[in-house]
Amino acid sequence: MQHEEVTDEAIVQRVQAGDTGAFETLISRHRESVFRIVERHVPRDRVAEIAHEAFVSAYLSLRSFRPTHPFEHWLARIARRCCCDFWRERGRERDLQGEPRAAGDERPRTAALEIDPRAGSEAKQREAREILEWAFARLPLDDRLVLALVYFEELSVKECAQVLDWGESKVKVRAHRARERLRRLLASLAAEDGKRP
Amino acid sequence: MNERSQSDDLEARLKEAWRQAPRAAVPAGWQAGVMRAIRARAGAGLADPRLHALHRTIFRGVAAAAAMALIAAGFALRGDASAETELLRLLALDPQALLELVLVF
C-alpha cells in the first residue's frame, strides 16, 4: 500500500485546531532549511537561537498563514525577519553602549579579485567571506539587510518588502544605493590592493 | 581589468561566499527545546490577527467618541465658546495630546 505524506497545510490545520504536538512534524521537516537561511545571516554562535525564535514566532502567527502559499515560503519569510530583528536589536544595543559599528580597520587581502582556476577552493571562499564581513561591517544596517536579501539571496522586491516591512519603492531605492555603496567599498579595496607591493 | 569589472568580479565572488556559508549543525536537544517553548505558549492560545484588528478598531472608536463627548460637554456647560474652539484647534494640531486627554478621562 502506498503511503501518502500528510501535507504541511493539513498539519497546520491540526495545530490550529489545538493539536500542538503536530507542530513537531513541521519542525522536523523544515529545520534544515531554516538553519540554512539563518546561518547565512547571523553569527554562527547565534544560529540555533534565531532558528528557535523563528519556529516559535511561526507557531504564534500560525493563524495568519494562508494555505494559498506553500508553508515553507511563509516560514522562510519569518526566519529572515527574525534575522533582521536580530541585527536591528544588536544595532540598538551598540548605539546604547556607544560601540563602534565597524570593529577593526585592517583591510582584508583581496587576492579573491584575481582570476584563479581554483576559485572554488576553501581558501578562496574563506577569503571572500572575510571581504564580505569587512564590507558589511562598514555599511549601515539597512544597507546590509537589503543587500543580503535582494542581491545575495535574490529575493524579489515584493518578498524583500514583506520581510523588512518596507514599501516596495523603498526596497528598490535602498537596494540600489546599498549596492553602489558596496561597489565603492570594493573599488577602494581593489585600489588599495593595487598600491601594495 | 578595469575597476568596474573588478568590482563585478568581486561582487560575484562575495555572492558565492554568501551562499557557501559554513553549515551549522542542528544541536542535540534543540528541537525538544523549541517544542517546550511552544507548549509553554500553547496555553495562551494562538494569536488571532483579526481579533487584534477588532481591538484596535474598538479602541479608536472609543477614543474618538470620548473626544467628541468631551467637546460637546464643554459647549453644553455654556462656557466660553471661544475656549472650546481654541481647544479644538490645539487638539487638531496635536493628535498625541488628544490621545493623552482621552486616556486621562
PDB file of C-alpha atoms in Angstrom:
ATOM      1  CA  MET A   1       0.000   0.000   0.000  1.00  0.00           C
ATOM      2  CA  GLN A   2       1.379   3.420  -0.944  1.00  0.00           C
ATOM      3  CA  HIS A   3       1.921   5.773   1.960  1.00  0.00           C
ATOM      4  CA  GLU A   4       0.793   9.324   1.260  1.00  0.00           C
ATOM      5  CA  GLU A   5       2.588  12.003   3.242  1.00  0.00           C
ATOM      6  CA  VAL A   6       0.384  14.470   5.078  1.00  0.00           C
ATOM      7  CA  THR A   7       0.840  17.962   3.632  1.00  0.00           C
ATOM      8  CA  ASP A   8       2.220  20.854   5.672  1.00  0.00           C
ATOM      9  CA  GLU A   9      -1.056  22.677   5.210  1.00  0.00           C
ATOM     10  CA  ALA A  10      -3.017  19.758   6.707  1.00  0.00           C
ATOM     11  CA  ILE A  11      -0.655  19.717   9.692  1.00  0.00           C
ATOM     12  CA  VAL A  12      -1.116  23.464  10.149  1.00  0.00           C
ATOM     13  CA  GLN A  13      -4.868  22.884  10.315  1.00  0.00           C
ATOM     14  CA  ARG A  14      -4.357  20.265  13.033  1.00  0.00           C
ATOM     15  CA  VAL A  15      -2.193  22.669  15.043  1.00  0.00           C
ATOM     16  CA  GLN A  16      -4.755  25.433  14.597  1.00  0.00           C
ATOM     17  CA  ALA A  17      -7.402  23.026  15.895  1.00  0.00           C
ATOM     18  CA  GLY A  18      -5.385  22.566  19.090  1.00  0.00           C
ATOM     19  CA  ASP A  19      -3.002  19.673  18.332  1.00  0.00           C
ATOM     20  CA  THR A  20       0.173  21.486  19.414  1.00  0.00           C
ATOM     21  CA  GLY A  21       2.242  18.280  19.173  1.00  0.00           C
ATOM     22  CA  ALA A  22       1.675  18.167  15.405  1.00  0.00           C
ATOM     23  CA  PHE A  23       3.875  21.234  15.075  1.00  0.00           C
ATOM     24  CA  GLU A  24       6.874  18.999  15.811  1.00  0.00           C
ATOM     25  CA  THR A  25       6.407  17.365  12.401  1.00  0.00           C
ATOM     26  CA  LEU A  26       6.719  20.782  10.762  1.00  0.00           C
ATOM     27  CA  ILE A  27       9.906  21.448  12.734  1.00  0.00           C
ATOM     28  CA  SER A  28      11.372  18.087  11.683  1.00  0.00           C
ATOM     29  CA  ARG A  29      10.550  18.772   8.037  1.00  0.00           C
ATOM     30  CA  HIS A  30      11.834  22.321   7.837  1.00  0.00           C
ATOM     31  CA  ARG A  31      14.546  22.751  10.463  1.00  0.00           C
ATOM     32  CA  GLU A  32      17.353  22.133   7.964  1.00  0.00           C
ATOM     33  CA  SER A  33      16.075  24.762   5.540  1.00  0.00           C
ATOM     34  CA  VAL A  34      15.515  27.269   8.358  1.00  0.00           C
ATOM     35  CA  PHE A  35      19.040  26.670   9.675  1.00  0.00           C
ATOM     36  CA  ARG A  36      20.366  27.142   6.140  1.00  0.00           C
ATOM     37  CA  ILE A  37      18.676  30.553   5.859  1.00  0.00           C
ATOM     38  CA  VAL A  38      19.641  31.700   9.340  1.00  0.00           C
ATOM     39  CA  GLU A  39      23.299  30.643   9.137  1.00  0.00           C
ATOM     40  CA  ARG A  40      23.814  32.966   6.178  1.00  0.00           C
ATOM     41  CA  HIS A  41      22.503  35.961   8.082  1.00  0.00           C
ATOM     42  CA  VAL A  42      23.690  35.769  11.687  1.00  0.00           C
ATOM     43  CA  PRO A  43      26.913  34.813  13.513  1.00  0.00           C
ATOM     44  CA  ARG A  44      27.444  31.078  13.815  1.00  0.00           C
ATOM     45  CA  ASP A  45      27.050  31.027  17.601  1.00  0.00           C
ATOM     46  CA  ARG A  46      23.569  32.561  17.328  1.00  0.00           C
ATOM     47  CA  VAL A  47      22.125  30.350  14.580  1.00  0.00           C
ATOM     48  CA  ALA A  48      20.362  27.835  16.848  1.00  0.00           C
ATOM     49  CA  GLU A  49      18.850  30.614  18.959  1.00  0.00           C
ATOM     50  CA  ILE A  50      17.485  32.555  15.975  1.00  0.00           C
ATOM     51  CA  ALA A  51      16.159  29.368  14.341  1.00  0.00           C
ATOM     52  CA  HIS A  52      14.431  28.599  17.655  1.00  0.00           C
ATOM     53  CA  GLU A  53      12.860  32.074  17.632  1.00  0.00           C
ATOM     54  CA  ALA A  54      11.755  31.588  14.034  1.00  0.00           C
ATOM     55  CA  PHE A  55       9.793  28.428  14.840  1.00  0.00           C
ATOM     56  CA  VAL A  56       8.244  29.893  17.994  1.00  0.00           C
ATOM     57  CA  SER A  57       7.308  33.011  16.043  1.00  0.00           C
ATOM     58  CA  ALA A  58       5.825  30.854  13.262  1.00  0.00           C
ATOM     59  CA  TYR A  59       3.751  28.937  15.810  1.00  0.00           C
ATOM     60  CA  LEU A  60       2.468  32.152  17.387  1.00  0.00           C
ATOM     61  CA  SER A  61       1.489  33.614  13.990  1.00  0.00           C
ATOM     62  CA  LEU A  62       0.037  30.410  12.604  1.00  0.00           C
ATOM     63  CA  ARG A  63      -3.421  31.929  12.274  1.00  0.00           C
ATOM     64  CA  SER A  64      -2.100  34.418   9.720  1.00  0.00           C
ATOM     65  CA  PHE A  65      -0.894  31.563   7.484  1.00  0.00           C
ATOM     66  CA  ARG A  66      -2.936  31.194   4.300  1.00  0.00           C
ATOM     67  CA  PRO A  67      -2.720  27.807   2.540  1.00  0.00           C
ATOM     68  CA  THR A  68      -2.734  29.574  -0.851  1.00  0.00           C
ATOM     69  CA  HIS A  69       1.068  29.798  -0.485  1.00  0.00           C
ATOM     70  CA  PRO A  70       3.447  26.986   0.490  1.00  0.00           C
ATOM     71  CA  PHE A  71       4.134  26.748   4.216  1.00  0.00           C
ATOM     72  CA  GLU A  72       7.875  26.583   3.517  1.00  0.00           C
ATOM     73  CA  HIS A  73       7.866  30.032   1.871  1.00  0.00           C
ATOM     74  CA  TRP A  74       5.876  31.528   4.711  1.00  0.00           C
ATOM     75  CA  LEU A  75       8.253  30.011   7.267  1.00  0.00           C
ATOM     76  CA  ALA A  76      11.304  31.235   5.324  1.00  0.00           C
ATOM     77  CA  ARG A  77       9.925  34.767   5.442  1.00  0.00           C
ATOM     78  CA  ILE A  78       9.535  34.532   9.225  1.00  0.00           C
ATOM     79  CA  ALA A  79      13.074  33.139   9.589  1.00  0.00           C
ATOM     80  CA  ARG A  80      14.526  36.021   7.553  1.00  0.00           C
ATOM     81  CA  ARG A  81      12.502  38.511   9.554  1.00  0.00           C
ATOM     82  CA  CYS A  82      13.910  37.050  12.791  1.00  0.00           C
ATOM     83  CA  CYS A  83      17.430  37.523  11.366  1.00  0.00           C
ATOM     84  CA  CYS A  84      16.670  41.155  10.534  1.00  0.00           C
ATOM     85  CA  ASP A  85      15.245  41.668  14.031  1.00  0.00           C
ATOM     86  CA  PHE A  86      18.455  40.202  15.465  1.00  0.00           C
ATOM     87  CA  TRP A  87      20.585  42.811  13.650  1.00  0.00           C
ATOM     88  CA  ARG A  88      18.225  45.659  14.490  1.00  0.00           C
ATOM     89  CA  GLU A  89      18.327  44.665  18.163  1.00  0.00           C
ATOM     90  CA  ARG A  90      22.116  44.381  18.055  1.00  0.00           C
ATOM     91  CA  GLY A  91      22.322  47.803  16.373  1.00  0.00           C
ATOM     92  CA  ARG A  92      20.204  49.322  19.146  1.00  0.00           C
ATOM     93  CA  GLU A  93      22.391  47.695  21.824  1.00  0.00           C
ATOM     94  CA  ARG A  94      25.543  49.064  20.189  1.00  0.00           C
ATOM     95  CA  ASP A  95      24.024  52.523  19.928  1.00  0.00           C
ATOM     96  CA  LEU A  96      23.148  52.403  23.620  1.00  0.00           C
ATOM     97  CA  GLN A  97      26.604  51.187  24.602  1.00  0.00           C
ATOM     98  CA  GLY A  98      28.340  53.607  22.231  1.00  0.00           C
ATOM     99  CA  GLU A  99      30.238  50.797  20.494  1.00  0.00           C
ATOM    100  CA  PRO A 100      31.659  51.434  17.052  1.00  0.00           C
ATOM    101  CA  ARG A 101      29.776  49.614  14.284  1.00  0.00           C
ATOM    102  CA  ALA A 102      32.892  48.611  12.356  1.00  0.00           C
ATOM    103  CA  ALA A 103      35.391  46.828  14.536  1.00  0.00           C
ATOM    104  CA  GLY A 104      38.961  46.854  13.281  1.00  0.00           C
ATOM    105  CA  ASP A 105      40.384  48.892  10.440  1.00  0.00           C
ATOM    106  CA  GLU A 106      42.576  46.238   8.973  1.00  0.00           C
ATOM    107  CA  ARG A 107      41.662  45.634   5.360  1.00  0.00           C
ATOM    108  CA  PRO A 108      41.465  42.068   4.146  1.00  0.00           C
ATOM    109  CA  ARG A 109      43.758  40.891   1.409  1.00  0.00           C
ATOM    110  CA  THR A 110      41.979  40.960  -1.941  1.00  0.00           C
ATOM    111  CA  ALA A 111      43.548  38.044  -3.746  1.00  0.00           C
ATOM    112  CA  ALA A 112      39.936  36.960  -4.326  1.00  0.00           C
ATOM    113  CA  LEU A 113      39.941  39.576  -7.079  1.00  0.00           C
ATOM    114  CA  GLU A 114      42.380  37.625  -9.150  1.00  0.00           C
ATOM    115  CA  ILE A 115      41.151  35.147 -11.709  1.00  0.00           C
ATOM    116  CA  ASP A 116      42.086  31.806 -10.296  1.00  0.00           C
ATOM    117  CA  PRO A 117      41.105  28.459 -11.864  1.00  0.00           C
ATOM    118  CA  ARG A 118      40.825  27.039  -8.337  1.00  0.00           C
ATOM    119  CA  ALA A 119      38.374  29.771  -7.318  1.00  0.00           C
ATOM    120  CA  GLY A 120      36.090  27.278  -5.604  1.00  0.00           C
ATOM    121  CA  SER A 121      38.766  26.263  -3.114  1.00  0.00           C
ATOM    122  CA  GLU A 122      38.124  26.563   0.585  1.00  0.00           C
ATOM    123  CA  ALA A 123      40.846  29.204   0.998  1.00  0.00           C
ATOM    124  CA  LYS A 124      39.269  31.422  -1.676  1.00  0.00           C
ATOM    125  CA  GLN A 125      35.854  31.047  -0.118  1.00  0.00           C
ATOM    126  CA  ARG A 126      37.244  31.953   3.296  1.00  0.00           C
ATOM    127  CA  GLU A 127      38.969  34.996   1.834  1.00  0.00           C
ATOM    128  CA  ALA A 128      35.811  36.143   0.074  1.00  0.00           C
ATOM    129  CA  ARG A 129      33.887  35.733   3.323  1.00  0.00           C
ATOM    130  CA  GLU A 130      36.453  37.936   5.097  1.00  0.00           C
ATOM    131  CA  ILE A 131      35.981  40.629   2.465  1.00  0.00           C
ATOM    132  CA  LEU A 132      32.211  40.316   2.778  1.00  0.00           C
ATOM    133  CA  GLU A 133      32.366  40.681   6.563  1.00  0.00           C
ATOM    134  CA  TRP A 134      34.748  43.645   6.213  1.00  0.00           C
ATOM    135  CA  ALA A 135      32.420  45.379   3.753  1.00  0.00           C
ATOM    136  CA  PHE A 136      29.246  44.594   5.703  1.00  0.00           C
ATOM    137  CA  ALA A 137      30.807  45.966   8.892  1.00  0.00           C
ATOM    138  CA  ARG A 138      31.180  49.290   7.087  1.00  0.00           C
ATOM    139  CA  LEU A 139      27.665  49.531   5.711  1.00  0.00           C
ATOM    140  CA  PRO A 140      24.615  50.868   7.569  1.00  0.00           C
ATOM    141  CA  LEU A 141      22.330  48.162   8.932  1.00  0.00           C
ATOM    142  CA  ASP A 142      19.518  48.749   6.421  1.00  0.00           C
ATOM    143  CA  ASP A 143      22.014  48.537   3.553  1.00  0.00           C
ATOM    144  CA  ARG A 144      23.303  45.206   4.830  1.00  0.00           C
ATOM    145  CA  LEU A 145      19.816  43.783   5.205  1.00  0.00           C
ATOM    146  CA  VAL A 146      18.585  44.854   1.794  1.00  0.00           C
ATOM    147  CA  LEU A 147      21.809  43.752   0.066  1.00  0.00           C
ATOM    148  CA  ALA A 148      21.679  40.359   1.707  1.00  0.00           C
ATOM    149  CA  LEU A 149      18.071  39.802   0.725  1.00  0.00           C
ATOM    150  CA  VAL A 150      17.954  41.321  -2.756  1.00  0.00           C
ATOM    151  CA  TYR A 151      21.423  40.688  -4.175  1.00  0.00           C
ATOM    152  CA  PHE A 152      22.714  37.686  -2.282  1.00  0.00           C
ATOM    153  CA  GLU A 153      19.538  35.725  -1.600  1.00  0.00           C
ATOM    154  CA  GLU A 154      17.946  37.046  -4.808  1.00  0.00           C
ATOM    155  CA  LEU A 155      14.526  37.606  -3.258  1.00  0.00           C
ATOM    156  CA  SER A 156      12.047  39.585  -5.323  1.00  0.00           C
ATOM    157  CA  VAL A 157      11.413  43.200  -4.347  1.00  0.00           C
ATOM    158  CA  LYS A 158       7.965  42.159  -3.103  1.00  0.00           C
ATOM    159  CA  GLU A 159       9.365  39.366  -0.908  1.00  0.00           C
ATOM    160  CA  CYS A 160      12.056  41.658   0.458  1.00  0.00           C
ATOM    161  CA  ALA A 161       9.460  44.324   1.248  1.00  0.00           C
ATOM    162  CA  GLN A 162       7.459  41.742   3.205  1.00  0.00           C
ATOM    163  CA  VAL A 163      10.491  40.621   5.208  1.00  0.00           C
ATOM    164  CA  LEU A 164      11.714  44.127   6.040  1.00  0.00           C
ATOM    165  CA  ASP A 165       8.240  45.589   6.416  1.00  0.00           C
ATOM    166  CA  TRP A 166       9.086  48.319   3.903  1.00  0.00           C
ATOM    167  CA  GLY A 167       7.290  49.609   0.830  1.00  0.00           C
ATOM    168  CA  GLU A 168       8.426  48.169  -2.494  1.00  0.00           C
ATOM    169  CA  SER A 169       9.711  51.505  -3.770  1.00  0.00           C
ATOM    170  CA  LYS A 170      11.793  51.925  -0.622  1.00  0.00           C
ATOM    171  CA  VAL A 171      13.307  48.495  -1.207  1.00  0.00           C
ATOM    172  CA  LYS A 172      14.222  49.429  -4.797  1.00  0.00           C
ATOM    173  CA  VAL A 173      15.806  52.736  -3.824  1.00  0.00           C
ATOM    174  CA  ARG A 174      17.669  51.384  -0.808  1.00  0.00           C
ATOM    175  CA  ALA A 175      18.867  48.317  -2.675  1.00  0.00           C
ATOM    176  CA  HIS A 176      20.279  50.456  -5.456  1.00  0.00           C
ATOM    177  CA  ARG A 177      22.023  52.827  -3.054  1.00  0.00           C
ATOM    178  CA  ALA A 178      23.339  49.974  -0.921  1.00  0.00           C
ATOM    179  CA  ARG A 179      24.788  48.250  -3.959  1.00  0.00           C
ATOM    180  CA  GLU A 180      26.510  51.446  -5.027  1.00  0.00           C
ATOM    181  CA  ARG A 181      27.988  51.815  -1.544  1.00  0.00           C
ATOM    182  CA  LEU A 182      29.195  48.218  -1.610  1.00  0.00           C
ATOM    183  CA  ARG A 183      30.744  48.762  -5.033  1.00  0.00           C
ATOM    184  CA  ARG A 184      32.543  51.882  -3.827  1.00  0.00           C
ATOM    185  CA  LEU A 185      33.891  49.961  -0.841  1.00  0.00           C
ATOM    186  CA  LEU A 186      35.076  47.125  -3.059  1.00  0.00           C
ATOM    187  CA  ALA A 187      36.622  49.566  -5.518  1.00  0.00           C
ATOM    188  CA  SER A 188      38.520  51.281  -2.696  1.00  0.00           C
ATOM    189  CA  LEU A 189      39.694  47.893  -1.508  1.00  0.00           C
ATOM    190  CA  ALA A 190      40.840  46.966  -5.018  1.00  0.00           C
ATOM    191  CA  ALA A 191      42.608  50.321  -5.438  1.00  0.00           C
ATOM    192  CA  GLU A 192      44.369  49.851  -2.099  1.00  0.00           C
ATOM    193  CA  ASP A 193      45.378  46.366  -3.124  1.00  0.00           C
ATOM    194  CA  GLY A 194      46.818  47.696  -6.400  1.00  0.00           C
ATOM    195  CA  LYS A 195      49.116  50.031  -4.460  1.00  0.00           C
ATOM    196  CA  ARG A 196      50.549  47.223  -2.362  1.00  0.00           C
ATOM    197  CA  PRO A 197      53.943  45.856  -3.386  1.00  0.00           C
TER     198      PRO A 197
ATOM    199  CA  MET B   1      40.950  44.529 -15.892  1.00  0.00           C
ATOM    200  CA  ASN B   2      39.130  47.852 -15.328  1.00  0.00           C
ATOM    201  CA  GLU B   3      37.810  48.956 -11.960  1.00  0.00           C
ATOM    202  CA  ARG B   4      34.151  48.225 -12.761  1.00  0.00           C
ATOM    203  CA  SER B   5      34.721  44.683 -13.948  1.00  0.00           C
ATOM    204  CA  GLN B   6      36.971  44.062 -10.927  1.00  0.00           C
ATOM    205  CA  SER B   7      34.120  45.135  -8.674  1.00  0.00           C
ATOM    206  CA  ASP B   8      31.672  42.957 -10.621  1.00  0.00           C
ATOM    207  CA  ASP B   9      34.000  40.002 -10.275  1.00  0.00           C
ATOM    208  CA  LEU B  10      34.495  40.532  -6.551  1.00  0.00           C
ATOM    209  CA  GLU B  11      30.768  41.025  -6.048  1.00  0.00           C
ATOM    210  CA  ALA B  12      30.108  37.699  -7.767  1.00  0.00           C
ATOM    211  CA  ARG B  13      32.660  36.025  -5.523  1.00  0.00           C
ATOM    212  CA  LEU B  14      31.089  37.555  -2.435  1.00  0.00           C
ATOM    213  CA  LYS B  15      27.707  36.243  -3.523  1.00  0.00           C
ATOM    214  CA  GLU B  16      29.180  32.797  -3.903  1.00  0.00           C
ATOM    215  CA  ALA B  17      30.825  33.060  -0.466  1.00  0.00           C
ATOM    216  CA  TRP B  18      27.482  34.099   0.988  1.00  0.00           C
ATOM    217  CA  ARG B  19      25.783  31.049  -0.473  1.00  0.00           C
ATOM    218  CA  GLN B  20      28.539  28.710   0.654  1.00  0.00           C
ATOM    219  CA  ALA B  21      28.450  29.852   4.296  1.00  0.00           C
ATOM    220  CA  PRO B  22      29.681  27.078   6.597  1.00  0.00           C
ATOM    221  CA  ARG B  23      26.821  24.855   7.678  1.00  0.00           C
ATOM    222  CA  ALA B  24      25.736  24.900  11.296  1.00  0.00           C
ATOM    223  CA  ALA B  25      24.625  21.535  12.666  1.00  0.00           C
ATOM    224  CA  VAL B  26      21.308  21.338  14.486  1.00  0.00           C
ATOM    225  CA  PRO B  27      22.364  20.875  18.144  1.00  0.00           C
ATOM    226  CA  ALA B  28      21.150  17.809  20.049  1.00  0.00           C
ATOM    227  CA  GLY B  29      18.012  18.601  22.004  1.00  0.00           C
ATOM    228  CA  TRP B  30      17.349  21.778  20.010  1.00  0.00           C
ATOM    229  CA  GLN B  31      14.020  20.555  18.649  1.00  0.00           C
ATOM    230  CA  ALA B  32      12.851  19.445  22.089  1.00  0.00           C
ATOM    231  CA  GLY B  33      13.705  22.940  23.373  1.00  0.00           C
ATOM    232  CA  VAL B  34      11.605  24.560  20.652  1.00  0.00           C
ATOM    233  CA  MET B  35       8.663  22.297  21.437  1.00  0.00           C
ATOM    234  CA  ARG B  36       8.965  23.073  25.176  1.00  0.00           C
ATOM    235  CA  ALA B  37       8.809  26.808  24.380  1.00  0.00           C
ATOM    236  CA  ILE B  38       5.823  26.261  22.101  1.00  0.00           C
ATOM    237  CA  ARG B  39       3.924  24.128  24.628  1.00  0.00           C
ATOM    238  CA  ALA B  40       4.569  26.793  27.266  1.00  0.00           C
ATOM    239  CA  ARG B  41       2.861  29.326  24.994  1.00  0.00           C
ATOM    240  CA  ALA B  42       0.132  26.985  23.783  1.00  0.00           C
ATOM    241  CA  GLY B  43      -1.946  27.621  26.899  1.00  0.00           C
ATOM    242  CA  ALA B  44      -2.427  31.226  25.845  1.00  0.00           C
ATOM    243  CA  GLY B  45      -3.850  30.091  22.503  1.00  0.00           C
ATOM    244  CA  LEU B  46      -2.747  31.197  19.057  1.00  0.00           C
ATOM    245  CA  ALA B  47      -2.833  34.901  18.398  1.00  0.00           C
ATOM    246  CA  ASP B  48      -5.624  35.789  16.004  1.00  0.00           C
ATOM    247  CA  PRO B  49      -4.717  38.848  13.898  1.00  0.00           C
ATOM    248  CA  ARG B  50      -8.421  39.534  13.223  1.00  0.00           C
ATOM    249  CA  LEU B  51      -9.004  39.816  16.962  1.00  0.00           C
ATOM    250  CA  HIS B  52      -6.135  42.318  17.250  1.00  0.00           C
ATOM    251  CA  ALA B  53      -7.618  44.351  14.391  1.00  0.00           C
ATOM    252  CA  LEU B  54     -11.017  44.329  16.113  1.00  0.00           C
ATOM    253  CA  HIS B  55      -9.451  45.511  19.408  1.00  0.00           C
ATOM    254  CA  ARG B  56      -7.662  48.293  17.577  1.00  0.00           C
ATOM    255  CA  THR B  57     -10.844  49.444  15.842  1.00  0.00           C
ATOM    256  CA  ILE B  58     -12.817  49.390  19.096  1.00  0.00           C
ATOM    257  CA  PHE B  59     -10.105  51.391  20.881  1.00  0.00           C
ATOM    258  CA  ARG B  60     -10.004  54.017  18.128  1.00  0.00           C
ATOM    259  CA  GLY B  61     -13.809  54.255  18.119  1.00  0.00           C
ATOM    260  CA  VAL B  62     -13.946  54.705  21.884  1.00  0.00           C
ATOM    261  CA  ALA B  63     -11.195  57.335  21.780  1.00  0.00           C
ATOM    262  CA  ALA B  64     -12.962  59.307  19.022  1.00  0.00           C
ATOM    263  CA  ALA B  65     -16.331  59.089  20.830  1.00  0.00           C
ATOM    264  CA  ALA B  66     -14.752  60.235  24.098  1.00  0.00           C
ATOM    265  CA  ALA B  67     -13.134  63.211  22.398  1.00  0.00           C
ATOM    266  CA  MET B  68     -16.426  64.230  20.783  1.00  0.00           C
ATOM    267  CA  ALA B  69     -18.262  63.824  24.104  1.00  0.00           C
ATOM    268  CA  LEU B  70     -15.670  65.973  25.828  1.00  0.00           C
ATOM    269  CA  ILE B  71     -16.034  68.764  23.327  1.00  0.00           C
ATOM    270  CA  ALA B  72     -19.847  68.536  23.360  1.00  0.00           C
ATOM    271  CA  ALA B  73     -19.832  68.658  27.156  1.00  0.00           C
ATOM    272  CA  GLY B  74     -17.742  71.809  27.039  1.00  0.00           C
ATOM    273  CA  PHE B  75     -20.292  73.513  24.819  1.00  0.00           C
ATOM    274  CA  ALA B  76     -23.206  72.219  26.907  1.00  0.00           C
ATOM    275  CA  LEU B  77     -21.724  73.732  30.062  1.00  0.00           C
ATOM    276  CA  ARG B  78     -22.073  77.110  28.315  1.00  0.00           C
ATOM    277  CA  GLY B  79     -18.556  78.094  28.984  1.00  0.00           C
ATOM    278  CA  ASP B  80     -16.662  80.481  26.800  1.00  0.00           C
ATOM    279  CA  ALA B  81     -17.296  79.126  23.284  1.00  0.00           C
ATOM    280  CA  SER B  82     -14.031  80.567  22.047  1.00  0.00           C
ATOM    281  CA  ALA B  83     -12.106  78.478  24.585  1.00  0.00           C
ATOM    282  CA  GLU B  84     -13.624  75.256  23.187  1.00  0.00           C
ATOM    283  CA  THR B  85     -12.822  76.382  19.690  1.00  0.00           C
ATOM    284  CA  GLU B  86      -9.260  77.080  20.736  1.00  0.00           C
ATOM    285  CA  LEU B  87      -9.040  73.665  22.449  1.00  0.00           C
ATOM    286  CA  LEU B  88     -10.424  72.017  19.314  1.00  0.00           C
ATOM    287  CA  ARG B  89      -7.829  73.799  17.196  1.00  0.00           C
ATOM    288  CA  LEU B  90      -4.980  72.803  19.537  1.00  0.00           C
ATOM    289  CA  LEU B  91      -6.109  69.182  19.634  1.00  0.00           C
ATOM    290  CA  ALA B  92      -6.426  69.060  15.860  1.00  0.00           C
ATOM    291  CA  LEU B  93      -2.837  70.263  15.608  1.00  0.00           C
ATOM    292  CA  ASP B  94      -1.593  67.711  18.141  1.00  0.00           C
ATOM    293  CA  PRO B  95      -3.288  64.261  17.934  1.00  0.00           C
ATOM    294  CA  GLN B  96      -0.897  62.954  20.619  1.00  0.00           C
ATOM    295  CA  ALA B  97      -2.345  65.461  23.085  1.00  0.00           C
ATOM    296  CA  LEU B  98      -5.854  64.340  22.099  1.00  0.00           C
ATOM    297  CA  LEU B  99      -4.959  60.747  22.878  1.00  0.00           C
ATOM    298  CA  GLU B 100      -3.428  61.734  26.216  1.00  0.00           C
ATOM    299  CA  LEU B 101      -6.531  63.728  27.063  1.00  0.00           C
ATOM    300  CA  VAL B 102      -8.746  60.732  26.283  1.00  0.00           C
ATOM    301  CA  LEU B 103      -6.565  58.438  28.381  1.00  0.00           C
ATOM    302  CA  VAL B 104      -6.745  60.886  31.329  1.00  0.00           C
ATOM    303  CA  PHE B 105     -10.526  60.846  31.193  1.00  0.00           C
TER     304      PHE B 105
END
